[in-house]
């Protein structure tokens, strides 16, 4: 590509961007995942990452009316903007997060102008915020705030805002409707602001758009704007919600086409004769994979035009926790001095030798309560729980039960709101020659969240989930590393838990894998919740005998060492699973 050689790329981020909202598909850690990936791939150093501070009130007032800004103090105005009932503390955190994102776009604009290069805010793109109202999750229009700040500093350059989020950049177009020095360009599904603007391109493509039509629109509509308007600075809202697997948008854009789109924008703004300062903001992107689209684009920016493929979300979560775990010494986790200090004896060893009747005080014989708390705090898990509104999370252990050791995390000291409960023990019998961490029971729930049509109640649930199952799975894998175990063992008690677990776990027995595939084939027309419910209510029957199917014990494993991966991978396993799948046949009755 060549056009990136010599250009500097800066990133702006703050942990204050992260806000957990139950039932919202937005990934609060998208920016952090992108940074962790770019760092692990060796593409950025610490000096290319800058901290965002909050936008100041005087900066917000250049764009938004005082009445509107005042109204944001009342939780009900924010409830309207985010479409969820929010109470005071949550409203405060949403506003704080968006104020930091606006500050991030300000900082990115400053960096891009100062260096003449590219600066990326790993947040922002709040394009549905108008002068006197906020809509669809956007309270402050960070793009407009940054452009207004440039103007206040005497930068009069012509600005082009390219907004390729799947939704109309309506707020931004309306805010600059009368400003001939800012051209707003948006390609979207439906136009949501029909007003006239002196310098704007608004392209509506409708529903279900595919690669060819999308890339054609970008390639034919964008270059004429560069030629006619002759921008001197470019802002790019690189929304990932046109992606086929996006949880909100209904377009069917492939990862390759999305990357091609980003490269095309880059080539328009940064080709040899026209190296314009470029400010990139994340924009929309909903679901597990949103961070991966942004990561591919930024890897192109940093790796001389060659994309680096990010790992799966599960692998990335685990890698992040492994990195954190290297900072925790065994003594931090166990509360014991290292074996090589002192005489290699602890007070408890002495107590043991003096009678051996002391009750167990370590989870899995290893982790002290303080050690677990420290690990959860360092992993950022307790902060996430706090940002869900549980201000003082508290941990307890229940040890010595023959079915396993239990750890519980409550929302506060009173032990009323149970968030996480894990019961585990070490199992040396389930897989020959392997020691596994057997998860007897795993509960992750948010007692303050409500079931909705999009998040229906699943069998066995009293409350919706906590949204942290991958994180807890990663921490359990770390426990395997620490205790030198070969993997995790989990026995799902419902069809839906097995189905969700299959993202990371494999059935230990290929026969069970075959059985599950046959079930899935029979239930493919049902939602996960409906499928699980049908099994629970014995409405799934053996197609040959008509006997109702009863959910059996199907142990699943997550391999950590080759001892276990050898059991659940490979041609032999596949052959047995396929053969078993052919033997089973189920039918759902109504
Ligand atoms: Zn969007």
XYZ file of C-alpha atoms and ligand atoms in Angstrom, residues 125 127-128 136 163-168 189 237 239-242 246 248-249 283-286, ligand 1:
24
model
C -19.105 8.561 17.272
C -23.783 10.970 16.050
C -27.446 10.947 17.138
C -30.519 6.543 20.468
C -20.008 8.529 8.753
C -20.253 4.872 7.708
C -22.074 3.604 10.774
C -25.169 1.729 9.519
C -27.373 4.411 11.112
C -27.864 7.915 9.771
C -29.996 2.180 6.137
C -16.998 7.328 12.079
C -19.014 2.047 12.719
C -18.962 -1.752 12.519
C -22.715 -2.207 12.685
C -23.101 -2.865 8.922
C -24.045 -7.386 14.131
C -28.630 -4.606 15.760
C -28.066 -3.763 12.087
C -19.146 4.501 16.165
C -21.651 1.650 16.451
C -20.923 -2.072 16.599
C -22.970 -4.438 18.706
Zn -25.125 2.678 14.466
